[in-house]
């Protein structure tokens, strides 16, 4: 699938999380997402951005606007070099949390998008990629 | 040779082509006026010349090339909406070939080999531009179809007002998850707009419910509650009740009524209203 | 933003109620500050009800959702009722998908309805108190 455009945003502080939400909202609008689709994508981005800042000790998010045939899509990859996730299955369980959250960050974000991929290993950082099509 | 022809023989090519475009257009065809057609021809050829001057035709990159592309995309999508066929749309670009080739023949003289090579290059270029119009044309048509599909979806299940503060969604026919999602969103939106406190989803006309649809119903009930309104589901047929239980979908905490009338009377009760006979 | 640490969401007092309108895209610290400010103000003013208007919020994620749930539970302990009003449909649909149902948080479509809920809750409580007092006197 061809990439229309892409860019990387830094994720170091809480203000960066807000920034990511705003950028993702704009991109989702550009892709022609409906209001509900926009809100789902922005919310998923917010959850994952917070994970990157809080648990990953900061990192980056790469956004890509894609086309496949006539479809438009938005892919976001959250990358950090933090401690990684030791037990992935557990981390993807509803209600499980290592921090102070509701434990719905990863599993919730997964339900809000069409494709969800996670690569992680203890000490090797984490990369979460989400994709949503119009 | 192509570049020089465009530069030196520009006016001849333009006049011949415009004359052809105009004569090919039948008098009864009102989709596109003569003036507009001529101006489109002029713009296209001048954009082509600009791109050729800057050497951007070969590379397929640069500002003039982009301007040319954008122009073609614009006229093809407008033609798609005006009701032209895709071959008519592409024909606009292809019809220029004849006049470009004629002009090149005039300049080339006896150098047949150079002419053949150059002709091939120009054919490739115009084919590419012609195909671009077809792609755009198709995209525009798909847009029209998608919009109509969406409109149809919304029309297929209207949200109706039963009483001040009571909305109803009478669902009829097979529910798939796309349709369920669209109508549920419409229902939530109407709740906000009308500030209605109670929504009734009536599924009397729904023959079957699968897990996905049952979950959508449940999610809608939860979303309605989150917004501060109430939801009643009415008209659950016995088979659907069985399916719901077999599927293990938990409808506990969801108010259900046998039919729409019962649901409305409950809604009125919740609003503190009563319906009684007029005393004669 | 360098001003980040002094940013605050205004809390208005109206009779026995506190009113909060969230109009900015909140970063996490701002949400936590609101939680602190609100509980402090309930204690100071003896407010009996809190109305949180989120009609300007385009997104509520699990963090903000948790903050809303916390405010509601903390207020209850401090003897105040909470009602959240104006949640947008897209936000409600997304919250459900996320798995957040805000159990125990009262919601209303509009500010007016929210105020009615708070007034009714206080009236109920007063009735209950009077009934208890009457019981004791007998």
Coordinates of C-alpha atoms in Angstrom, one line a residue, chain B residues 12-180:
Chain B
X12 CA -1.8 25.5 -35.1
X13 CA -2.1 22.5 -32.9
X14 CA -4.5 24.3 -30.6
X15 CA -6.7 25.6 -33.4
X16 CA -7.0 22.3 -35.2
X17 CA -7.7 20.4 -32.0
X18 CA -10.3 22.9 -30.7
X19 CA -12.0 22.7 -34.1
X20 CA -12.1 18.9 -33.8
X21 CA -13.3 19.0 -30.2
X22 CA -16.1 21.3 -31.2
X23 CA -17.2 19.4 -34.3
X24 CA -17.2 16.1 -32.4
X25 CA -19.5 17.5 -29.8
X26 CA -23.1 17.0 -30.9
X27 CA -25.4 20.0 -30.7
X28 CA -27.9 18.3 -28.5
X29 CA -25.3 17.6 -25.9
X30 CA -25.9 20.1 -23.1
X31 CA -23.6 18.6 -20.5
X32 CA -20.7 20.8 -21.4
X33 CA -20.9 24.2 -23.2
X34 CA -18.7 25.0 -26.2
X35 CA -17.0 27.9 -24.4
X36 CA -16.1 25.6 -21.5
X37 CA -14.9 22.9 -23.7
X38 CA -12.7 25.3 -25.6
X39 CA -11.3 26.8 -22.4
X40 CA -10.5 23.3 -21.1
X41 CA -8.7 22.5 -24.3
X42 CA -6.7 25.7 -24.2
X43 CA -5.8 25.2 -20.5
X44 CA -4.7 21.6 -21.1
X45 CA -2.5 22.3 -24.0
X46 CA -0.9 25.3 -22.3
X47 CA -0.2 23.3 -19.2
X48 CA 1.3 20.6 -21.4
X49 CA 3.5 23.2 -23.0
X50 CA 4.7 24.6 -19.6
X51 CA 5.6 21.1 -18.4
X52 CA 7.4 20.4 -21.6
X53 CA 9.4 23.6 -21.4
X54 CA 10.6 22.8 -18.0
X55 CA 11.4 19.2 -19.0
X56 CA 9.0 17.8 -16.5
X57 CA 7.1 15.6 -18.9
X58 CA 9.9 13.0 -19.1
X59 CA 10.5 12.9 -15.4
X60 CA 6.9 13.0 -14.4
X61 CA 7.8 15.4 -11.5
X62 CA 7.8 19.1 -10.7
X63 CA 5.3 21.9 -10.3
X64 CA 4.1 22.1 -13.9
X65 CA 3.6 18.4 -14.1
X66 CA 1.5 18.5 -10.9
X67 CA -0.5 21.4 -12.2
X68 CA -1.2 19.3 -15.3
X69 CA -2.2 16.3 -13.3
X70 CA -4.5 18.4 -11.0
X71 CA -6.2 20.0 -14.0
X72 CA -6.9 16.6 -15.5
X73 CA -8.2 15.2 -12.2
X74 CA -10.5 18.2 -11.8
X75 CA -12.1 18.0 -15.2
X76 CA -12.4 14.2 -15.0
X77 CA -14.2 14.3 -11.7
X78 CA -16.5 17.0 -12.9
X79 CA -17.3 15.0 -16.0
X80 CA -18.0 11.9 -14.0
X81 CA -20.6 13.9 -12.1
X82 CA -22.0 15.5 -15.3
X83 CA -22.7 12.0 -16.6
X84 CA -20.0 11.5 -19.2
X85 CA -18.7 8.0 -19.8
X86 CA -15.2 7.1 -18.9
X87 CA -14.2 6.7 -22.6
X88 CA -15.7 10.1 -23.4
X89 CA -13.6 11.5 -20.6
X90 CA -10.3 9.9 -21.7
X91 CA -11.2 10.7 -25.3
X92 CA -10.6 14.3 -24.6
X93 CA -6.9 13.6 -24.0
X94 CA -6.5 11.0 -26.7
X95 CA -8.0 13.2 -29.4
X96 CA -5.0 15.5 -29.1
X97 CA -2.7 12.7 -30.5
X98 CA -3.8 13.2 -34.1
X99 CA -2.8 16.9 -34.1
X100 CA 0.4 16.5 -32.2
X101 CA 1.5 13.7 -34.7
X102 CA 0.5 15.8 -37.7
X103 CA 2.6 18.7 -36.4
X104 CA 5.5 16.4 -35.7
X105 CA 5.3 15.1 -39.2
X106 CA 5.4 18.6 -40.6
X107 CA 8.7 19.3 -38.7
X108 CA 10.4 16.0 -39.1
X109 CA 10.5 16.0 -42.9
X110 CA 12.1 12.9 -44.2
X111 CA 13.6 11.7 -40.9
X112 CA 11.2 8.7 -40.4
X113 CA 13.2 7.0 -37.7
X114 CA 13.3 10.1 -35.5
X115 CA 9.6 10.6 -36.1
X116 CA 8.8 7.0 -35.1
X117 CA 10.8 7.2 -31.9
X118 CA 9.3 10.5 -30.9
X119 CA 5.7 9.4 -31.8
X120 CA 6.2 6.4 -29.4
X121 CA 7.2 8.8 -26.6
X122 CA 4.3 11.0 -27.1
X123 CA 1.9 8.1 -27.3
X124 CA 3.2 6.8 -24.0
X125 CA 2.8 10.2 -22.4
X126 CA -0.8 10.8 -23.6
X127 CA -1.8 7.3 -22.8
X128 CA -0.6 7.9 -19.3
X129 CA -2.5 11.2 -19.0
X130 CA -5.6 9.5 -20.5
X131 CA -5.4 6.7 -18.0
X132 CA -5.1 9.2 -15.2
X133 CA -8.4 10.7 -16.3
X134 CA -10.0 7.2 -16.2
X135 CA -8.7 6.5 -12.7
X136 CA -9.9 9.9 -11.4
X137 CA -13.2 9.4 -13.2
X138 CA -13.6 6.0 -11.5
X139 CA -12.8 7.5 -8.1
X140 CA -15.4 10.3 -8.5
X141 CA -18.0 7.7 -9.5
X142 CA -17.1 5.5 -6.5
X143 CA -17.6 8.6 -4.3
X144 CA -21.0 9.1 -5.8
X145 CA -21.9 5.5 -5.1
X146 CA -20.6 5.6 -1.6
X147 CA -22.5 8.7 -0.8
X148 CA -25.7 7.1 -2.1
X149 CA -25.0 4.0 -0.1
X150 CA -24.7 6.0 3.0
X151 CA -27.8 8.0 2.3
X152 CA -29.7 4.7 1.7
X153 CA -28.4 3.3 4.9
X154 CA -29.7 6.3 6.8
X155 CA -33.0 6.4 5.0
X156 CA -33.6 2.7 5.6
X157 CA -34.0 3.2 9.3
X158 CA -35.4 6.6 10.3
X159 CA -35.3 7.8 13.8
X160 CA -38.8 8.9 14.7
X161 CA -40.2 11.1 17.5
X162 CA -43.0 9.3 19.4
X163 CA -43.5 12.0 22.0
X164 CA -41.8 15.0 23.4
X165 CA -38.7 13.4 24.9
X166 CA -39.2 9.9 23.4
X167 CA -37.5 8.8 20.2
X168 CA -38.0 5.4 18.5
X169 CA -35.9 3.5 16.0
X170 CA -38.1 0.9 14.3
X171 CA -35.6 -1.5 12.7
X172 CA -36.8 -3.6 9.8
X173 CA -35.0 -6.3 7.8
X174 CA -31.7 -8.1 8.3
X175 CA -29.2 -6.2 10.4
X176 CA -25.6 -6.4 9.5
X177 CA -23.0 -4.7 11.7
X178 CA -22.3 -1.8 9.3
X179 CA -26.0 -0.9 9.1
X180 CA -26.5 -1.3 12.9

